[in-house]
PDB file of C-alpha atoms in Angstrom:
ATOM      1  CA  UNK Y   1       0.000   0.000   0.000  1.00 44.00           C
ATOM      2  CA  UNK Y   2       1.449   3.144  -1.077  1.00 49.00           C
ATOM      3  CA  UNK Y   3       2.196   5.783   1.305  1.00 57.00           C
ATOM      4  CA  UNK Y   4       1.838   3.836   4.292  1.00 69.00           C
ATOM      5  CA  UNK Y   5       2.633   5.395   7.568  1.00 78.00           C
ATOM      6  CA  UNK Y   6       3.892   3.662  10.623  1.00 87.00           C
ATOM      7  CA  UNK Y   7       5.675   5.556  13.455  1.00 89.00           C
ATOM      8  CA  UNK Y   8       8.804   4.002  14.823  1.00 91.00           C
ATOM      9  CA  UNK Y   9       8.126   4.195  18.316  1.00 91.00           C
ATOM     10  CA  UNK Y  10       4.930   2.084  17.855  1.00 93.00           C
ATOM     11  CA  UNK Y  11       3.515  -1.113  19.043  1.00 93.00           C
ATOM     12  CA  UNK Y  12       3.059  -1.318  15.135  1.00 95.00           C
ATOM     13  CA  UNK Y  13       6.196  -0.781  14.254  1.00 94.00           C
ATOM     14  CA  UNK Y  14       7.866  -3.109  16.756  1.00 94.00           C
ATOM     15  CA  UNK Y  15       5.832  -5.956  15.563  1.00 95.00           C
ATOM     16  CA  UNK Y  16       6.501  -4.964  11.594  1.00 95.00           C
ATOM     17  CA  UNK Y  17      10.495  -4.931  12.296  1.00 94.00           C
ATOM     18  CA  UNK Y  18      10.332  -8.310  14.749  1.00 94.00           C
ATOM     19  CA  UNK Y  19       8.407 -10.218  11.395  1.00 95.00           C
ATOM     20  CA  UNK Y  20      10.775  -9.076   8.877  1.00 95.00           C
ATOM     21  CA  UNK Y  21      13.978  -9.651  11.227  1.00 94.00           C
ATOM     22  CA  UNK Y  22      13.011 -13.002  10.687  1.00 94.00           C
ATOM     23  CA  UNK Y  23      14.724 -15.696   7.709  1.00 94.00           C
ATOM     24  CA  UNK Y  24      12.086 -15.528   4.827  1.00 89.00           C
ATOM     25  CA  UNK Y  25      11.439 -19.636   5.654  1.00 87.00           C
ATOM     26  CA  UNK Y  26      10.545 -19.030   8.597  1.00 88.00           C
ATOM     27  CA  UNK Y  27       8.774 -15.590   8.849  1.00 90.00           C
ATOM     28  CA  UNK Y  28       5.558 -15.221  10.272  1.00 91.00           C
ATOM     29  CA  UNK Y  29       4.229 -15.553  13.783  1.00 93.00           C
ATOM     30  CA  UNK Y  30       0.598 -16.815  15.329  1.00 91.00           C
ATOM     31  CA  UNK Y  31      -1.830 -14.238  16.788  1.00 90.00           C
ATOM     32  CA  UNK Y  32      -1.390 -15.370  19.823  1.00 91.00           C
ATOM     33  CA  UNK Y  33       2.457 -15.017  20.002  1.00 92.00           C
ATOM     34  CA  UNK Y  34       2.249 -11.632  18.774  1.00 93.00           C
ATOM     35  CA  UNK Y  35      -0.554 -10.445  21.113  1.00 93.00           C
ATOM     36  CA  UNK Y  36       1.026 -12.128  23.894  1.00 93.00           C
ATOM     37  CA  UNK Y  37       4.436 -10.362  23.148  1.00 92.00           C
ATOM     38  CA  UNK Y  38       2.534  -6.776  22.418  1.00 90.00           C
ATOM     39  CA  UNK Y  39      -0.379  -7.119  24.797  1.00 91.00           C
ATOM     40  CA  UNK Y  40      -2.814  -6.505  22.062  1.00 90.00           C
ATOM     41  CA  UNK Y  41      -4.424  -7.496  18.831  1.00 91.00           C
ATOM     42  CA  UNK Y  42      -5.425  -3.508  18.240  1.00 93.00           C
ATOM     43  CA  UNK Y  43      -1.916  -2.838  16.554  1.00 94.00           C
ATOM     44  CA  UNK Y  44      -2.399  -6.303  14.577  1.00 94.00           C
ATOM     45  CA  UNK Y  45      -5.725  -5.103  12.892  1.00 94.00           C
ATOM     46  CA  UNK Y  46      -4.193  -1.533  12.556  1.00 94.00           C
ATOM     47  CA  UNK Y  47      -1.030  -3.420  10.099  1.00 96.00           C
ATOM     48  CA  UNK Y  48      -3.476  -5.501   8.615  1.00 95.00           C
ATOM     49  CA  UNK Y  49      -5.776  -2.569   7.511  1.00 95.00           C
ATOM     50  CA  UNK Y  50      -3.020  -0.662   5.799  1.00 94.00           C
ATOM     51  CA  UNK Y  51      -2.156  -3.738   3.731  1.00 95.00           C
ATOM     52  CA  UNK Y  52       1.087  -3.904   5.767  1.00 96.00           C
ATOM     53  CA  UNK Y  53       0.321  -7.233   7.375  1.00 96.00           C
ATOM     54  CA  UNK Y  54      -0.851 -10.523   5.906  1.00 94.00           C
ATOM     55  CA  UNK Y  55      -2.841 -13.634   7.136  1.00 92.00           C
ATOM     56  CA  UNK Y  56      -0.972 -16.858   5.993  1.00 88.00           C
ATOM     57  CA  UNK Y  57      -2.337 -20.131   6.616  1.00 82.00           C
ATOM     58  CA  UNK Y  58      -0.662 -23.414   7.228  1.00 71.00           C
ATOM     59  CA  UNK Y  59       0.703 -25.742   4.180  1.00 67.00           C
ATOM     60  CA  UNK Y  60      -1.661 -28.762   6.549  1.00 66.00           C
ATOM     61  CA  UNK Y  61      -3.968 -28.330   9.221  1.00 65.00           C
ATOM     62  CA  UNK Y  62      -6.661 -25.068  10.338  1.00 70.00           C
ATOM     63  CA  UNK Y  63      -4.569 -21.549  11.669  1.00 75.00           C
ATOM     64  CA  UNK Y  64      -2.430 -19.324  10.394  1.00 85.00           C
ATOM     65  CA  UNK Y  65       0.314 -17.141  11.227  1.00 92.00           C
ATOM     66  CA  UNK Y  66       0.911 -12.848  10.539  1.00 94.00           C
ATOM     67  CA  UNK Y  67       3.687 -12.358   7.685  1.00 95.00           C
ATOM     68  CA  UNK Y  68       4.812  -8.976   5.995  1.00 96.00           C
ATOM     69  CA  UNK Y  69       3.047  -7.620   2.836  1.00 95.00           C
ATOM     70  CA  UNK Y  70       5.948  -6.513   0.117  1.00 94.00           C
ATOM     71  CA  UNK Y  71       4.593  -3.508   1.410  1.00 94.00           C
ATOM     72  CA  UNK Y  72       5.427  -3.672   5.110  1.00 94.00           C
ATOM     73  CA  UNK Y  73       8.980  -5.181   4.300  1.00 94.00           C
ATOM     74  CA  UNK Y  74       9.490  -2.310   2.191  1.00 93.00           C
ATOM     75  CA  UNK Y  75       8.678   0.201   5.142  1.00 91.00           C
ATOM     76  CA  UNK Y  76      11.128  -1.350   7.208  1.00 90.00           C
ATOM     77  CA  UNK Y  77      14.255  -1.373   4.963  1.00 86.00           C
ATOM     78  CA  UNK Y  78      13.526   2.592   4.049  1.00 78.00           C
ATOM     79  CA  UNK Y  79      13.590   3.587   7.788  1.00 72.00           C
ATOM     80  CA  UNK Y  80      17.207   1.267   8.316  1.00 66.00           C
TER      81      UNK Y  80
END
């Protein structure tokens, strides 16, 4: 999503940079690891809503796990 806006002192942020910190074959975390970590979904549905976020599901089985849009990645390598 162009033009996307997250500030770097944000819960938002935080959990943006922690997901794309991680190796590509492994990225993504479950909702309730992130909410857990971050004491909240809010900032989850805020990165979701600006396309910065994605839902991925499982190759087997029901769930999913949060992984960075092409967007979101992109966010984080122009503020390093």
């Amino acid at each position: 999503m162009a033009g996307a806006m997250v500030d770097k002192d944000s819960d938002e942020y935080r959990i943006l940079e922690t997901l794309c910190r991680m190796p590509r074959p492994v990225r993504g975390m479950s909702e309730e690891m992130l909410v857990r970590s971050f004491k909240s979904a809010r900032p989850l549905r805020a990165l979701a809503g600006q396309g910065l976020i994605r839902r991925r599901g499982w190759c087997d089985g029901p769930g999913g796990i949060w992984v960075p849009t092409e967007a979101g990645e992109a966010l984080v390598s122009d503020a390093a």
